[in-house]
mmCIF file of C-alpha atoms in Angstrom:
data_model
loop_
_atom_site.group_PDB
_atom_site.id
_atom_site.type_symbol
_atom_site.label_atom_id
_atom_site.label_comp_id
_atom_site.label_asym_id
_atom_site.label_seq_id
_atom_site.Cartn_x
_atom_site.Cartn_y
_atom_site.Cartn_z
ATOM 1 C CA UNK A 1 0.000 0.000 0.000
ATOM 2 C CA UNK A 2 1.430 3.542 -1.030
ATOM 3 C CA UNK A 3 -0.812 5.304 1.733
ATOM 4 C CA UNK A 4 1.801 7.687 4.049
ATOM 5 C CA UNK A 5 -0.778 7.568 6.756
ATOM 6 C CA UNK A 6 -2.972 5.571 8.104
ATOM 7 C CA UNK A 7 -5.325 6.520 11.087
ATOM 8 C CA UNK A 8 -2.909 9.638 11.821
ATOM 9 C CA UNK A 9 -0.030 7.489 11.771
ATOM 10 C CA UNK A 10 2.917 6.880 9.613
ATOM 11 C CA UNK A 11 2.437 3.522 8.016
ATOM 12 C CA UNK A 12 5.126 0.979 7.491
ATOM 13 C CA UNK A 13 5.990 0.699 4.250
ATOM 14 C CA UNK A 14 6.760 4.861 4.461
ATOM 15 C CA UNK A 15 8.777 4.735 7.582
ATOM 16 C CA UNK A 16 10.498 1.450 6.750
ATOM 17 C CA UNK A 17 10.040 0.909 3.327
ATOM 18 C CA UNK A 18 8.352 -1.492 1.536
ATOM 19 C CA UNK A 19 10.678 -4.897 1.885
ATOM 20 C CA UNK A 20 10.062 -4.650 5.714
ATOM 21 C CA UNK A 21 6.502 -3.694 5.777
ATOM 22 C CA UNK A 22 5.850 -6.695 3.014
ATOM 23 C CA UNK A 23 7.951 -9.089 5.786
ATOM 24 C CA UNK A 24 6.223 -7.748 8.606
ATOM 25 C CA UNK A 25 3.152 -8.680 6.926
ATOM 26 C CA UNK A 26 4.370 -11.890 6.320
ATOM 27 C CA UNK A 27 5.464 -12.731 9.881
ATOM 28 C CA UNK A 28 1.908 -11.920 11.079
ATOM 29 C CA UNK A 29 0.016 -14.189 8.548
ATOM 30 C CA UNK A 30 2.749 -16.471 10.078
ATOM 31 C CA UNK A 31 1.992 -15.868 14.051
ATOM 32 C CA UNK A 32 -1.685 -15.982 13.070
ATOM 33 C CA UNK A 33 -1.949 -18.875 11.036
ATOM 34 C CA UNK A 34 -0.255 -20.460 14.170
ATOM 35 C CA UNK A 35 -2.822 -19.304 16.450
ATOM 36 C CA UNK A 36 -5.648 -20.801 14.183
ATOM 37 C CA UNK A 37 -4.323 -23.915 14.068
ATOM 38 C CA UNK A 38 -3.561 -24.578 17.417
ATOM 39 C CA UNK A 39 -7.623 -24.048 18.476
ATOM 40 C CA UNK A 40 -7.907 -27.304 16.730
ATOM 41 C CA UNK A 41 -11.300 -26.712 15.422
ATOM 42 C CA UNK A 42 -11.855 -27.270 11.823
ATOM 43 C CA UNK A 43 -15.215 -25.388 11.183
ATOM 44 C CA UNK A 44 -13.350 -21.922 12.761
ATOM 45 C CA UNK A 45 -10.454 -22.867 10.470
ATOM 46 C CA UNK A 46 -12.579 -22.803 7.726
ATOM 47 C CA UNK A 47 -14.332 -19.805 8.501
ATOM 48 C CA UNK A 48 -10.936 -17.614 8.537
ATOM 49 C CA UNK A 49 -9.278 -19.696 5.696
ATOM 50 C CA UNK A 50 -12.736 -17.849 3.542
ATOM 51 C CA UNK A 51 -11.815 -14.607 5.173
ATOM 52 C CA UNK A 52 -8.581 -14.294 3.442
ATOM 53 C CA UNK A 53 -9.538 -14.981 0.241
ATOM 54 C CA UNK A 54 -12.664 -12.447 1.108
ATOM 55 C CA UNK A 55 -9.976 -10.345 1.214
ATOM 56 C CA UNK A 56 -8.508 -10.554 -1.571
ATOM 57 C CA UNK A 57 -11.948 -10.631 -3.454
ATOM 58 C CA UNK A 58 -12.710 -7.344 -2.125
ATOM 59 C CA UNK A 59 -9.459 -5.131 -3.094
ATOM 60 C CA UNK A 60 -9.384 -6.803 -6.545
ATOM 61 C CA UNK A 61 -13.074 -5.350 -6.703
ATOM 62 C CA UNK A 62 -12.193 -2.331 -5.583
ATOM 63 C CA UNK A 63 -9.183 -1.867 -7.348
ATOM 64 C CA UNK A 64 -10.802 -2.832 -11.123
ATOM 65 C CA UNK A 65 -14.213 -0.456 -10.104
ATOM 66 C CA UNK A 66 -12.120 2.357 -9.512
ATOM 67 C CA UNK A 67 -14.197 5.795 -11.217
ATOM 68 C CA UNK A 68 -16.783 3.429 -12.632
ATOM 69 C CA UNK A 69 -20.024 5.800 -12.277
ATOM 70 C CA UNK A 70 -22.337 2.566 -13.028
ATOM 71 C CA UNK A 71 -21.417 0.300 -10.315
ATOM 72 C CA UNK A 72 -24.054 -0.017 -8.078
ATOM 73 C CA UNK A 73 -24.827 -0.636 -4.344
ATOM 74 C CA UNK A 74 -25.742 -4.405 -4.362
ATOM 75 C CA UNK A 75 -21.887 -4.081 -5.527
ATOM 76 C CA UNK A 76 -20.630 -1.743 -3.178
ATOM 77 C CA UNK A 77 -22.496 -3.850 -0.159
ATOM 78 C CA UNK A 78 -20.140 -7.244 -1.812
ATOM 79 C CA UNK A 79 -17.138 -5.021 -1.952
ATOM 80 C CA UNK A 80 -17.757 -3.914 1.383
ATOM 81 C CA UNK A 81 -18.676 -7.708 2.766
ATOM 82 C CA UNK A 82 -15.261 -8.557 1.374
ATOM 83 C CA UNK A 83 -13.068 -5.944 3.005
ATOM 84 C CA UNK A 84 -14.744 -5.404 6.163
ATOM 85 C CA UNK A 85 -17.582 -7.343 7.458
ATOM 86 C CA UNK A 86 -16.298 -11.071 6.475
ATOM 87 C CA UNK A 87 -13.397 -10.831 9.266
ATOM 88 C CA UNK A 88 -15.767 -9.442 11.812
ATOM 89 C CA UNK A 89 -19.128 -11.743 10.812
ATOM 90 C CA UNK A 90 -16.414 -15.174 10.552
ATOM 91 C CA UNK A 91 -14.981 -13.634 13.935
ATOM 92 C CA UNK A 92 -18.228 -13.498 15.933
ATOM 93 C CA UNK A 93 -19.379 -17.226 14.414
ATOM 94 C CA UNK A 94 -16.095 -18.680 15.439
ATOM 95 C CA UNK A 95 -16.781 -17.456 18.938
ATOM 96 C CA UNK A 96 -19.979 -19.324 18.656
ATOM 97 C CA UNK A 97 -18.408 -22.523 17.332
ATOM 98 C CA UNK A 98 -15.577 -22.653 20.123
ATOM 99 C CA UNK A 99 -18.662 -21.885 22.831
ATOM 100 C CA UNK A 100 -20.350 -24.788 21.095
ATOM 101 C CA UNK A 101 -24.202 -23.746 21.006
ATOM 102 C CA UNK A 102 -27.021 -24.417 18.547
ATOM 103 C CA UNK A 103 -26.885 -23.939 14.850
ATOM 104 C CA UNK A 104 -29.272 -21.425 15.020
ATOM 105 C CA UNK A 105 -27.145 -18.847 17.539
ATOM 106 C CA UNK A 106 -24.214 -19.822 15.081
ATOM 107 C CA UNK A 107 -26.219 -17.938 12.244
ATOM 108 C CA UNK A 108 -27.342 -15.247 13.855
ATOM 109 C CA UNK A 109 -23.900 -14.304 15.320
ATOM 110 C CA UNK A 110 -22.783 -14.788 11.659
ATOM 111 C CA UNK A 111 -25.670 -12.265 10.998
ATOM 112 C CA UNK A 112 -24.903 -9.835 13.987
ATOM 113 C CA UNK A 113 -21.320 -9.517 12.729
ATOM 114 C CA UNK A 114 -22.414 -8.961 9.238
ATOM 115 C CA UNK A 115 -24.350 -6.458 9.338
ATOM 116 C CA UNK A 116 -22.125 -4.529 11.895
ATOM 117 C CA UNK A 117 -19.557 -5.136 9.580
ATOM 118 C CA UNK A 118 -21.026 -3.176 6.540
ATOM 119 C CA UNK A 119 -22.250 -0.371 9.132
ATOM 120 C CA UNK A 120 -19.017 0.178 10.263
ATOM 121 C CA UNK A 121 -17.655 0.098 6.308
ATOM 122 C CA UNK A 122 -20.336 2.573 5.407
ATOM 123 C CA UNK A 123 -19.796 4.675 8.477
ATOM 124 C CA UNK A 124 -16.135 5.001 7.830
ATOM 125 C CA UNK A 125 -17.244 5.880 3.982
ATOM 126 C CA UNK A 126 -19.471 8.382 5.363
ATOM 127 C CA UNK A 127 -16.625 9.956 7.259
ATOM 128 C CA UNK A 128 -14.272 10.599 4.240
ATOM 129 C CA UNK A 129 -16.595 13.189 3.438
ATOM 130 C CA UNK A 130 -17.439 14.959 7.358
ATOM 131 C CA UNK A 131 -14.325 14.797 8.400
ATOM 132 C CA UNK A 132 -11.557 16.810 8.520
ATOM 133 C CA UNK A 133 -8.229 16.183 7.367
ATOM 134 C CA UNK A 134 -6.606 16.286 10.750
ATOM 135 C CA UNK A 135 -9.658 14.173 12.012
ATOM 136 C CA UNK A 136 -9.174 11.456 9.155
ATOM 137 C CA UNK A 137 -5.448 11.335 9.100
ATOM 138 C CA UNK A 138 -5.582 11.544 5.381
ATOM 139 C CA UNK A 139 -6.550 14.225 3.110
ATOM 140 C CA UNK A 140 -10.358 14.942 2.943
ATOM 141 C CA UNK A 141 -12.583 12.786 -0.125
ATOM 142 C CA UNK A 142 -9.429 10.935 -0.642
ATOM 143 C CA UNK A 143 -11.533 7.898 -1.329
ATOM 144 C CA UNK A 144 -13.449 9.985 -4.152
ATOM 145 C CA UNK A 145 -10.375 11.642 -5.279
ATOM 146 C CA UNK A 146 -8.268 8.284 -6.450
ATOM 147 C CA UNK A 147 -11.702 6.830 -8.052
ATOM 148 C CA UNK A 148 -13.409 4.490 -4.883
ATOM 149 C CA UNK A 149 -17.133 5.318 -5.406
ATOM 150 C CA UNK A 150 -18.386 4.533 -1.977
ATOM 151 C CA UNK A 151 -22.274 4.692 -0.637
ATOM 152 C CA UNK A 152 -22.607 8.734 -0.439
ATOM 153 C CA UNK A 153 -21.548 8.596 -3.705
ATOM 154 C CA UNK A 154 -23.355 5.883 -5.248
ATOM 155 C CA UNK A 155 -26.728 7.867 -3.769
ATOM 156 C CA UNK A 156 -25.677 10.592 -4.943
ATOM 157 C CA UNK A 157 -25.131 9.766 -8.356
ATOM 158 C CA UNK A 158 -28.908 8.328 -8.136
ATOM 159 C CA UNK A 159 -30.734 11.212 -6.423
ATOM 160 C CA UNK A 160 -34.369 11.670 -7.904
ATOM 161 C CA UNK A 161 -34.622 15.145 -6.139
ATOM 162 C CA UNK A 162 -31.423 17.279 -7.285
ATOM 163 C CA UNK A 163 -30.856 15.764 -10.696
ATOM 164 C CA UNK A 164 -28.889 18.451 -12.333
ATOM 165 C CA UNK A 165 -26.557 18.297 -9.103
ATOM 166 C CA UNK A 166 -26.446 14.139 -10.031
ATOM 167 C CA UNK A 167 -25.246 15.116 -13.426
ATOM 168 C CA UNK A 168 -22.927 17.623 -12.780
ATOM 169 C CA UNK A 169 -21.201 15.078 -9.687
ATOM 170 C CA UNK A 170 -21.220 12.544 -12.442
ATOM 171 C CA UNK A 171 -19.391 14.992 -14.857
ATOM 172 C CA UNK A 172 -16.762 15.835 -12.940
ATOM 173 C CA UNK A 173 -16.128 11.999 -11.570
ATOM 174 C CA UNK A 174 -15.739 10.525 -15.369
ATOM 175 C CA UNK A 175 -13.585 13.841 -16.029
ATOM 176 C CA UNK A 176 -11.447 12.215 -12.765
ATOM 177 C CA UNK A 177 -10.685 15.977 -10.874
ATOM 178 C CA UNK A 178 -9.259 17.485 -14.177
ATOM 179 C CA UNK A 179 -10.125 21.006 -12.834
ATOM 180 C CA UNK A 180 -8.840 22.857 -10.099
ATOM 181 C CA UNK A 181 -11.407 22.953 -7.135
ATOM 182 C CA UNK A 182 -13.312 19.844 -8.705
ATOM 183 C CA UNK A 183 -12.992 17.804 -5.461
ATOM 184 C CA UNK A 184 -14.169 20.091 -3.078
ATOM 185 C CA UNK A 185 -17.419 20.541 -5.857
ATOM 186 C CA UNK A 186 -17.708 16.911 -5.776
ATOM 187 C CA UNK A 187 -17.639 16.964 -1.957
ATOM 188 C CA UNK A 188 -20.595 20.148 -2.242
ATOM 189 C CA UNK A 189 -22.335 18.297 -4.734
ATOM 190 C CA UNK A 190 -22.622 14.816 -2.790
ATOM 191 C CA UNK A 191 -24.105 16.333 0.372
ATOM 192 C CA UNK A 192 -26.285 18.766 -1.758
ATOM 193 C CA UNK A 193 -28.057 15.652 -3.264
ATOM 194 C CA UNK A 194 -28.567 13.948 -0.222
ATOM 195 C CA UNK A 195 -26.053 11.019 -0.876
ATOM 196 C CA UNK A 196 -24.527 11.581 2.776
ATOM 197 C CA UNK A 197 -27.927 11.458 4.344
ATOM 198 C CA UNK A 198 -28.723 8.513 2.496
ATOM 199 C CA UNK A 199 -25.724 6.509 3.365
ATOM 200 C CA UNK A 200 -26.464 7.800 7.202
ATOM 201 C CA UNK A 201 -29.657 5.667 6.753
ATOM 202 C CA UNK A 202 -28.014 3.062 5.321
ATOM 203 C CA UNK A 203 -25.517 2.442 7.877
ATOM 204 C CA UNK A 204 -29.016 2.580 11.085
ATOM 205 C CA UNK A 205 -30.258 0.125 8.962
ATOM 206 C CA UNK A 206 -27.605 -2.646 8.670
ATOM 207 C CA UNK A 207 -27.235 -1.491 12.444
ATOM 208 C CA UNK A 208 -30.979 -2.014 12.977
ATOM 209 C CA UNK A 209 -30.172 -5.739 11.325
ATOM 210 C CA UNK A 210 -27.262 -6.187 13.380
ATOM 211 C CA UNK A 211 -29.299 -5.802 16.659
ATOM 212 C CA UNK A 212 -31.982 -8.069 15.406
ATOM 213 C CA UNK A 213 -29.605 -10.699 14.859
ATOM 214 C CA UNK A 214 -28.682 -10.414 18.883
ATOM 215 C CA UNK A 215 -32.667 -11.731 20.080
ATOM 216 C CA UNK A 216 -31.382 -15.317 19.820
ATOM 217 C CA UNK A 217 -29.521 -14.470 23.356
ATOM 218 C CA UNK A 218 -30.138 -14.923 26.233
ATOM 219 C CA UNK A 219 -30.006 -11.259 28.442
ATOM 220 C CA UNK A 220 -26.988 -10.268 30.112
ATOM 221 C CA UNK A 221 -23.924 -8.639 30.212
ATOM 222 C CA UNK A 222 -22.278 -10.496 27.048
ATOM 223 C CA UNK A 223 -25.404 -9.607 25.173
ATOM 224 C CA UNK A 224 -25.436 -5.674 26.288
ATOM 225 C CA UNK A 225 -22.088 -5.478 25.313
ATOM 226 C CA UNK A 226 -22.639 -6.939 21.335
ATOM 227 C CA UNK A 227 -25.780 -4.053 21.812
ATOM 228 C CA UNK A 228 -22.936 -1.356 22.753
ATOM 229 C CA UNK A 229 -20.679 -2.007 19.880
ATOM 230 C CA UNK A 230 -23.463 -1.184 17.650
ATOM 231 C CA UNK A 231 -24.572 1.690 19.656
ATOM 232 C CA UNK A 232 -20.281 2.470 18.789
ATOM 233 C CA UNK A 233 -20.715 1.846 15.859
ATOM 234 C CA UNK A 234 -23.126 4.349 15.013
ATOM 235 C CA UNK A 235 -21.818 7.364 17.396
ATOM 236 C CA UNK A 236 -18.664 7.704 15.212
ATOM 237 C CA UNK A 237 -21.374 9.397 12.937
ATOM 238 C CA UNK A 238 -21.700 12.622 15.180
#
């Protein structure tokens, strides 16, 4: 990754260069492939075996999607499956598996972690654009700026109320920032047509789906905590 910071922070591969943070990687996948196989249970084995390739699934989408105006949000939900929510929905089934309960509370944590996954994901898409710089770490609509069309935008680009705002976002994305002072349009333009309140919605829903999920448990601490993450989840918006 070419990314100077990450999070506020220097990355790796810019402080080190890109040999180390490639081996660092490396050793990692190494200690945590380790891990995985000493739990000795082949179902959670399976389940974070899928993640990687998930993984890979996802940046290859992202990476061959990049300033393609037509992809839609069924796609962007896949994408975001892939890259996000798979680690944390295969994470909170393997805690079910190793706590050995019914098939049924295996699904729904499957389910729970899901959809908290892709709330988080959209959240953090949200965020590129009501953010600041300092805040984000990274420059402001970065995600827009190298060609990731993420929820706001994808709304955007389909808003039935400000239609001559849709076409003139679309415009400048397939013209990829050409102009001086096209990003910070694009950034007007996608709150303008409600894309960011749309994507807000988006992200209490697959919240709203997340909490479902929990009813299958019993009440208690463990439970109120799974409720908190989402309620976490969510405050990150304000």
């Amino acid at each position: 990754h070419t990314c100077r910071y990450h999070a506020g922070k220097e990355t790796i591969n810019s402080t080190y260069g890109t040999r180390v943070a490639v081996l660092a990687g490396d050793y990692l996948f190494a200690q945590s492939s380790w891990a995985l196989a000493n739990l000795e249970n082949i179902e959670v084995i399976k389940l974070i075996s899928q993640v990687i390739a998930d993984f890979a699934d996802g940046e290859i989408s992202q990476a061959t999607s990049l300033f393609n105006t037509e992809v839609t949000l069924e796609e962007y939900l896949d994408k975001s499956f892939f890259k996000t929510a798979s680690l944390i929905a295969a994470s909170c089934r393997s805690a079910a598996c190793l706590s050995d309960v019914d098939e049924d509370v295996k699904e729904a944590m499957y389910a729970y972690g899901k959809h908290l996954g892709l709330s988080f994901q959209v959240v953090d898409d949200i965020l590129d654009f009501t953010q600041s710089t300092e805040q984000l770490g990274k420059p402001q609509g970065q995600d827009l700026a190298s060609g990731n069309l993420t929820a706001p935008v994808i709304f955007a680009l389909q808003s039935k109320t400000a239609p001559e705002e849709a076409a003139e976002l679309l415009e400048i994305i397939e013209s990829e920032f050409m102009e001086d002072e096209a990003l910070p349009r694009a950034l007007e333009l996608v709150t303008s047509t409600g894309g960011l309140a749309a994507a807000q919605q988006l992200a209490r829903d697959e919240a709203d789906k997340a909490l479902h999920a929990l009813e299958v448990l019993p009440e208690g601490p463990a439970k109120r905590s799974l409720q908190l993450m989402v309620d976490y989840v969510l405050d990150r918006l304000y």
